[in-house]
Every structure is written in C-alpha cells, then in structure tokens.
RNA sequence: GCGUGGAUAGCUCAGUGGUAGAGCGGCUCGUUUACACCGAGUUGGUCGGGGGUUCGAAUCCCUCUCCGCGUACCA
C-alpha cells in the first residue's frame, strides 16, 4: 500500500473521485435491480432555477439529500436521486431581458417579439443555464445525472398540457374576470402565494363630501389611497351604524376627477367596521379586493383608473393621467386641498402586499385569468393529518393543514412569454373555445391564448412527470412514491402541498412518504442571507478554500432539525480541521505498518481496546438512530466526538503503550483493533464526507475487502456499520464494566495532568509520579498510565509515603503523588488542598441536606435514594482523605 | 388578531423531573511515535423575568418581556 501523502489535497482528490464515480455509473438507478431484498429508495431534487447559482441554502438542502442517498446505498437499497432544473418563468425571463437590454440588443421585449425572445431565452439557457448542476457536482451530489430533467423538456411540457386539458375537462380549470394580484413591473398576474405583506409607513387621509340630498350634511372619509378616488363608485357605511344608517340610499359627489365629480351612492355593507377610520369607506371596485366584493354585492360600476404598469389613465382625469400611482397620490391630496375637501392627514401604518419577485407593491386589478379549483383536496389533507405522510419537524403539518382548509382558487395564468403556453384557442369569429394538447385543425381561424402557466403549475408534477408519466414506466413502478422530500418550509404551499394534490389526482397515491423541512440559513447576526445584503458567501469559494467535505460537515453539524442555521465560516473551518484529523489518524495507523487484514484476538484485548470497541458500538447506534430520525447535526456531533475525543485523544494515545512495547502479538492486535475501528468509522462518515472517506478507504486498503459487485470496491456500496450484537460482544469478551475500568484510568490521567499544571510544570516535561494503588494494577495498565501522564518514571508503591507537602490527588485508582524534588511548597499545597476541601465539603453538604430531609427520603424513588447515598459516601470518603492530607502537612 | 418556534457560558447550541454540558472563543503552557488545521491545562452560567406544581424544576403548568417565522387582516 503506498504511503498516504503527508498532507491531504482535497481539490485533487475530490475531482478525481467524482469523475470515477461518474465513470463507474455509481449514481445511476436501475429499476430492474429493485427487488424484495433490494428495496428502492428515491428522492426527487427540488429543481433549482435554471438561471440559479449555488447558495448556502442549496448546499444545506442537497447535502441532506446526498447523505440520505448515500446511506441508503450503503444499506443495500437501489437509489434514485433524480436531478433537474426549473424554467422559473418570471425570474428567467427577467434575467435574459435584462442581459439583452444591457447588451443594447433591445430596449423592451416588444422589440423582439414573442417568438424571438423565447428563442433567445432558449439560447441563453443552453449556454449559461444549469451552472448550478455543475456546482452540485462539486459538492459531491450523487444524483443520477443520466435522468436530468428540465420543466420545459418536450415530454415534460406534454405532461403539463395533458394535466391542463384534463383539469379543464373536469371543470376544475376555468377562465374568469377576477380581481388578481397584479405586478406592475412584470405586467402579469401573480398568485396569492407570490405576494408578501410588508408593513408600510404612510398616511391616512381624511376628506369630506357633502350628501347631495341633504345639503349641509357632510361625510368624512378616511383613505390611504386618495389617487383611486376617480375609481370610486360608492361609499359604504355599516347599516348598523346609527350615525350613518339613515343616509343609505342617498348620494354624495365624488371629488375627483375634478372635471367629472359624479354622484355616487351611499350603500350599507356589513364589511364596514364602524370603529375604524371614520366609519365611512370609499368603494373602489376596480382597485381593491374587498371593494370589489362590495361592488358585486351592490352591483356597482367598476371603473379602472390605471394602466397595467401602475400609471394613471385618462379616466383618472387630466390632473392625474400619466402619473405613477405614488406621484398621483400626492397630486390627489393637493387637489383635495385646493377644493377644500381635504380635512387632515395622519401617520398610519398598514400592511401592503408586495410582489415577491419585483419587490414593488402589487396592484389589485380586475382581469381575465385562468383559475384552478384544487383537485384531490381531501386525500391530500387527510394523508398528513393522519400521519400517513410524515413531516419533519412535524409542526409543519399544522401549517399545512391550516392552508389546506382555507384553499382559494389558484390563479395559474401569467402574462409572460417564457413558460408553458396555455393550450387553449379561441375562434376568431365564433364564440368557441378549443382546449386540447393539439391545436385546432384549421389554425388560421383560431387564436391561441397568449398567456403561459405559472411555473408551479409545472413543478407540481415533478415527482412523476420526471419519470415518464403518463406511461406506466418501470421507473414509476419502482420509484414512485418517492421516499423522502427535502425542501425549505418557505415553499410548503407553493410546491409541497400542490405536489401532494397532483400526486393523488394523477398517480392515485402520495408523491413522497416523508418531508424534511430544512431551516433557513442566516448570517451570524441572524439576518437572512441574500444577494442584496451581500452577506451570502459563495459556496464554491468555501469549497476551494476548505473542501467540499469540510463545507458539508460544517454546515450539517450546525443544522439542527427544525431550526434556522446561523452560518459561520468557523463551522466550515471546523469541518476542514476534522478532515485533517481523520487524515492524520489514518496516516498514524499506516505508519505502524502491518497488514490491515489481521484478525482481532479476543484474548489479547486490553482494557483500552475493549473500551474503544464499546464506544464504537455506542457511536454506531447513535449515528444510525440519529439518521433514521433525520437528526443530522446530532449524527455529525456524535461522530465528531467519538473520533476526535475518544479514538484520537484517548485510544490512539493509550495504544502507544503497546506499540512502544516489544510484544509483537499485542502490537498486531492493537493494529487490528485500529483497523476495525477505522474501517467502521470511515463508513459511518461516508455520507457526510464522501471524498476523504473514499480516498482513505482505498488508500488504506479497505476497498479490497468488499465484494466487487455493484459499484465495485467503492466505499459508497460498503455496508452500513452495525453495532456488535450480543454474540459478538461475547466473542470479544466485552462487558459493560470494561468501560468503567477504562474511564477510571482516564480520569486518573486527567487528575494527574491537572496536578502537574497546578504546579506550572510544562505538559511535555517528564516528571516522576507515584501512585499508591487502591487495587492491584496489571503491568500493561501501568504502562498506559505512564504514557498518558507522560510520567518518567511512574512508581507504583502500595506503601508510598512521600515527603510532607508533596502534591497529591485522589484518583479512582488510588492516591497519586507528584514529588517535586526540592521544590516543595507546603503552603501552596495547603492552599490547593483547602480549596479542594471547600468544594468537596459543599457538595457533601448538598447531598447530606437532602438525605437528612425526611420529606425527601420518604418520597423519592429507591434508585434515586441509593444514588444520593453513594454520592454522599464518595464525597465523605474524599473529604476524609483530604483531611488526612491536610493534617499531614502539619 | 390567530398560529408557531426560540431565549442555557463571550458566540453557536445540546440537555424534557434527580450532581448544569459540548464545540468554538479567551487565558496559561507546550516542537511528546500522526496531526500547530495540533496537544495539555484552565477560565466562563442565580438556565429571559415573575408565579405555581413537586421531596426535587433548565426540564411540567400559568403569566409577562424580548427576538423570529407563518397566516389573516380596517379603508
């Protein structure tokens, strides 16, 4: 076996192994291999935006998926991780339009026209799209790239059309003139889910109008949007409001536009809250959802006073026409002031809906759009409520349930060019509609609906449309429903809920069995990572600086289930350091030489050997359980602790006693134990650290132990470690008390080191210790103690009686003395012992106080009582010893 | 409003009824048979406030404060 290089070079290693895995088709899933003994495991990737670049959110999300997939492979499952990208309608069209504008090719999309622009976007997609796919490879993602899908692939588009036509024929998709959320920048309708509410500081403007039928009677109206007054077609009061009820049916004169102060009615409507504002509401059915509803109830005229881009139109009047809605607001106030209608303005905070994408206030707007009444709602609600589909963390189930019980029809049409065009044609002369996946036979007489579908109307089919639906393909048969879905809670409604409904509607079954919701990545201050804040580090830079393994480990160790993640580069550094530690521990083993094929001889196991085997068992159990419960950070922490604090810090150091000795058999046995532990550890780590574990697996010769079928000798397909069962533990002679024996020893070492440091002796200075053992110690155990204490020599003397004032510490193995030739400072030792005495006395008092309390002793469980009694005895014994020691000082 | 998560060492978090923990940071020492991306030692906490249940509360209950998220909103 060639020697491992002194330093680990992740960039070269990661590149090399990823290519090898690809060449060997290690990630490719074959439905034909699925069987009773080889169950399927599948995940569909949440398809990133085709224009996207890797963010830390993607790193988190995809590392989790990769861990799940890699572990499933090691458990002997046939694994499909299906990758792909999303065409992301608005976002992509924006990116490309912007690029073209920057390059001076166009000023507006109309310069190119629909066909040309779509062509340009495709070109752009082929050239620059899917960068993120290459970036995912750098991260080590073990996706089956041979199955990469795009939501606008021809067959995928066909699925989208099929579904549209089907839902149309079922009467669930309909076209209607409704109030929608209109984005004045994108010039498109958007869904309720794409609107984010933001608190706004603004003003509440009051103005008064005279009741036409009762001159001298004025109504005061409060509004935040005076620019929409020209669109008012009524004012509304609550019919139960004693102040105004009698005015219902009468009229007022609308103050704007100045040149058209029409008379509009006063209507009574329960919607009006008479405690809010003045209790009089102006009703603008064209520009407010609630007002639209009032308008419908009272059959009011609808007057649209705005252009689609948010500027005022001519109907708004000469003073306002052409102004942007916010400029028009100011102008409208001025006009009211001029006419004397203005009363006052008051600062007012309210919530305004913003277009998530363009970050501008949306404009409620009446327009013709396509809507979907959600299908399979009941099954989809029940499956989560019943727990048949599990959410992790499960509190999201409640959020889901809440949304499912308040479903509003989904506005699925978008006034964009990039996307799946709605498969509906209108007859040019007759009132006919053709909805089908194929155009009408006489296309010259028909015109296709210009709109495209909301991107999510394609993503919601992702779990099955990527596997060949509507054919009943082998892949669908083998891998649907998928096993796990890993995504952020921010798209629970956008995507998760809709996939569940589509799954039931078209596959008759749930699309995935478990949903893991990741946390949201924030910076150290807790701010959300975003490009505009510039607080989002580039994962690729982190990879080149620290390695992909380091990034994966760092982010997973700090990502507890259900919590947001405060990202700190320190965590990645920790990951890098850990990889280095792993590398060096492997090198240490290799430097001892010897074959790694040595069998462990149970009769030669030392206390330390047994201890590490027991600790390994615990680690395997902890990691396995944690992963089964999706507690990735716990799994990572367990591994970290086991390998660094237990294997490296104690076991390897203790082994040096054997390795320095001259018993060849014992040495070989120690190496066999190391190999056993390392072989297991590498496999436990592989899902987290795929690259370095593969490199060491091969570099240390573990690979050839494994059967070379399926995936060859890669650690990827090595079996997932199992804890030793009872028989194996018997075989190795492992007993639970072995752990205590070793722990007593390590505690003794700790205490001895503390003593040394208390007297300012450098850790590397070899000093003499004397142990007055409480029980007899084997020669080997003494040697281990000597090495770990860095003692030279370590005298074991049951009759030890060192000079007065010799620093002494009580250990589980007996009294340990640190003779300081000629340097004894009696007062210093007295001070140290006195301090110790105070501590022990305080602890003893605490326990005794409880034990002397009748209330305690009579009510507490027997086990707790015994624990306390033992503790009291321990402290008492320590106290007695300390007293003796202090007395000896004179 | 309603729902939901959180507040434990300087920082990030673990700890769900029985002796308050880890990692990082800080400080001290250090070229020991791998590893300074390291080792040894050490310093850090009346567990957000108040009340209750209990022999016993970081842990269970109530309440308040603050931070976050979701959702619904009144012009």
Coordinates of N, CA and C in Angstrom, one line a residue, chain A residues 332-407:
Chain A
X332 N -53.3 63.9 -5.8 CA -54.7 63.8 -5.4 C -54.9 64.6 -4.1
X333 N -53.9 64.5 -3.2 CA -54.1 65.2 -2.0 C -54.1 66.7 -2.2
X334 N -53.2 67.2 -3.1 CA -53.2 68.6 -3.4 C -54.5 69.0 -4.0
X335 N -55.1 68.2 -4.9 CA -56.3 68.6 -5.5 C -57.4 68.7 -4.4
X336 N -57.4 67.8 -3.5 CA -58.4 67.8 -2.4 C -58.2 69.1 -1.6
X337 N -57.0 69.4 -1.3 CA -56.7 70.6 -0.5 C -57.2 71.8 -1.3
X338 N -56.9 71.9 -2.6 CA -57.4 73.0 -3.3 C -58.9 73.2 -3.3
X339 N -59.6 72.0 -3.4 CA -61.0 72.1 -3.5 C -61.7 72.3 -2.1
X340 N -60.9 72.2 -1.1 CA -61.4 72.4 0.3 C -62.0 71.1 0.9
X341 N -61.9 70.0 0.2 CA -62.5 68.8 0.7 C -61.6 68.1 1.7
X342 N -60.3 68.5 1.6 CA -59.3 67.9 2.5 C -59.5 68.2 3.9
X343 N -59.5 67.3 4.8 CA -59.6 67.6 6.2 C -58.3 67.5 7.0
X344 N -57.7 66.3 6.9 CA -56.4 66.1 7.6 C -55.7 64.9 7.1
X345 N -54.4 64.8 7.5 CA -53.8 63.5 7.2 C -53.1 63.1 8.5
X346 N -53.1 61.8 8.8 CA -52.5 61.2 10.0 C -51.5 60.1 9.6
X347 N -50.4 60.1 10.3 CA -49.5 59.0 10.0 C -50.2 57.6 10.3
X348 N -50.0 56.7 9.4 CA -50.7 55.5 9.5 C -49.8 54.3 9.0
X349 N -49.8 53.2 9.8 CA -49.0 52.1 9.3 C -50.0 51.0 8.9
X350 N -49.8 50.5 7.7 CA -50.6 49.3 7.3 C -49.7 48.3 6.6
X351 N -50.3 47.2 6.3 CA -49.6 46.2 5.5 C -49.9 46.2 4.1
X352 N -48.9 46.3 3.3 CA -49.1 46.3 1.8 C -48.5 45.1 1.2
X353 N -49.3 44.5 0.2 CA -48.8 43.4 -0.5 C -47.8 43.8 -1.5
X354 N -46.7 43.1 -1.5 CA -45.6 43.3 -2.4 C -45.4 42.1 -3.4
X355 N -45.1 42.4 -4.6 CA -44.7 41.3 -5.5 C -43.4 40.8 -5.0
X356 N -43.4 39.5 -4.7 CA -42.2 38.9 -4.1 C -41.0 39.0 -5.1
X357 N -41.3 38.9 -6.4 CA -40.2 38.9 -7.4 C -39.7 40.3 -7.6
X358 N -40.6 41.2 -7.9 CA -40.2 42.5 -8.3 C -40.0 43.5 -7.2
X359 N -40.5 43.1 -6.0 CA -40.4 43.9 -4.8 C -41.0 45.3 -5.0
X360 N -42.2 45.3 -5.6 CA -43.0 46.6 -5.6 C -44.4 46.2 -5.1
X361 N -45.1 47.2 -4.6 CA -46.5 46.9 -4.2 C -47.3 46.4 -5.4
X362 N -48.0 45.3 -5.1 CA -48.9 44.8 -6.1 C -50.1 45.7 -6.3
X363 N -50.8 45.6 -7.4 CA -52.0 46.4 -7.6 C -53.1 45.4 -7.8
X364 N -54.1 45.4 -6.9 CA -55.3 44.6 -7.2 C -55.9 45.0 -8.5
X365 N -56.1 44.1 -9.4 CA -56.6 44.5 -10.7 C -57.6 43.5 -11.2
X366 N -58.5 44.0 -11.9 CA -59.5 43.1 -12.5 C -59.0 42.7 -13.9
X367 N -58.9 41.4 -14.1 CA -58.5 41.0 -15.4 C -59.0 39.5 -15.7
X368 N -58.9 39.2 -16.9 CA -59.3 37.8 -17.3 C -58.1 36.9 -17.1
X369 N -58.3 35.9 -16.3 CA -57.3 35.0 -15.9 C -57.8 33.6 -15.8
X370 N -56.9 32.6 -15.8 CA -57.3 31.2 -15.6 C -57.1 30.8 -14.2
X371 N -58.1 30.1 -13.7 CA -58.0 29.7 -12.3 C -58.2 28.2 -12.2
X372 N -57.6 27.7 -11.1 CA -57.8 26.2 -10.8 C -58.4 26.0 -9.5
X373 N -59.5 25.2 -9.5 CA -60.0 24.7 -8.2 C -59.2 23.5 -7.9
X374 N -58.5 23.5 -6.7 CA -57.6 22.4 -6.4 C -58.3 21.0 -6.4
X375 N -57.6 20.0 -7.0 CA -58.2 18.6 -7.0 C -57.7 17.8 -5.8
X376 N -58.3 16.7 -5.6 CA -57.9 15.8 -4.5 C -57.5 16.4 -3.2
X377 N -58.4 17.4 -2.8 CA -58.0 18.1 -1.6 C -58.2 17.3 -0.3
X378 N -59.2 16.5 -0.3 CA -59.5 15.7 0.9 C -58.4 14.7 1.2
X379 N -58.1 13.9 0.2 CA -57.0 12.9 0.4 C -55.7 13.6 0.8
X380 N -55.4 14.7 0.2 CA -54.2 15.4 0.5 C -54.1 16.0 1.9
X381 N -55.3 16.4 2.3 CA -55.4 17.0 3.7 C -55.2 15.8 4.7
X382 N -56.0 14.8 4.4 CA -56.0 13.6 5.4 C -54.7 12.9 5.5
X383 N -54.0 12.8 4.4 CA -52.7 12.0 4.5 C -51.7 12.5 5.5
X384 N -51.7 13.8 5.6 CA -50.8 14.5 6.5 C -51.4 14.5 7.9
X385 N -52.7 14.8 8.0 CA -53.3 14.8 9.3 C -53.3 13.5 10.0
X386 N -53.5 12.4 9.2 CA -53.4 11.0 9.7 C -52.0 10.6 10.1
X387 N -51.0 11.3 9.6 CA -49.7 10.9 9.8 C -49.2 9.8 8.8
X388 N -50.0 9.5 7.8 CA -49.5 8.6 6.8 C -48.3 9.2 6.0
X389 N -48.4 10.4 5.8 CA -47.2 11.1 5.3 C -46.6 11.9 6.5
X390 N -45.3 11.8 6.8 CA -44.7 12.4 7.9 C -44.0 13.7 7.5
X391 N -44.2 14.7 8.3 CA -43.4 15.9 8.2 C -42.4 16.0 9.3
X392 N -41.2 16.4 8.9 CA -40.1 16.6 9.9 C -39.6 18.0 9.8
X393 N -39.7 18.8 10.8 CA -40.3 18.6 12.1 C -41.9 18.7 11.9
X394 N -42.6 18.0 12.8 CA -44.0 17.7 12.5 C -44.9 18.9 12.7
X395 N -44.3 20.0 13.3 CA -45.2 21.2 13.5 C -45.6 21.8 12.1
X396 N -44.9 21.5 11.0 CA -45.3 22.0 9.7 C -46.6 21.4 9.3
X397 N -46.9 20.2 9.9 CA -48.2 19.6 9.5 C -49.4 20.5 9.8
X398 N -49.3 21.2 10.9 CA -50.3 22.1 11.3 C -50.5 23.2 10.3
X399 N -49.3 23.8 9.9 CA -49.3 24.9 9.0 C -50.0 24.4 7.7
X400 N -49.6 23.2 7.3 CA -50.1 22.7 6.1 C -51.6 22.5 6.2
X401 N -52.1 21.9 7.3 CA -53.5 21.7 7.5 C -54.3 23.0 7.4
X402 N -53.7 24.0 8.0 CA -54.4 25.3 8.1 C -54.6 25.8 6.6
X403 N -53.6 25.7 5.8 CA -53.7 26.2 4.5 C -54.6 25.4 3.6
X404 N -54.6 24.1 3.8 CA -55.4 23.2 3.0 C -56.9 23.4 3.4
X405 N -57.1 23.9 4.6 CA -58.5 24.2 5.0 C -59.0 25.5 4.6
X406 N -58.2 26.3 4.0 CA -58.6 27.7 3.6 C -58.2 27.9 2.1
X407 N -58.3 26.9 1.3 CA -57.8 27.0 -0.1 C -58.6 28.0 -0.9

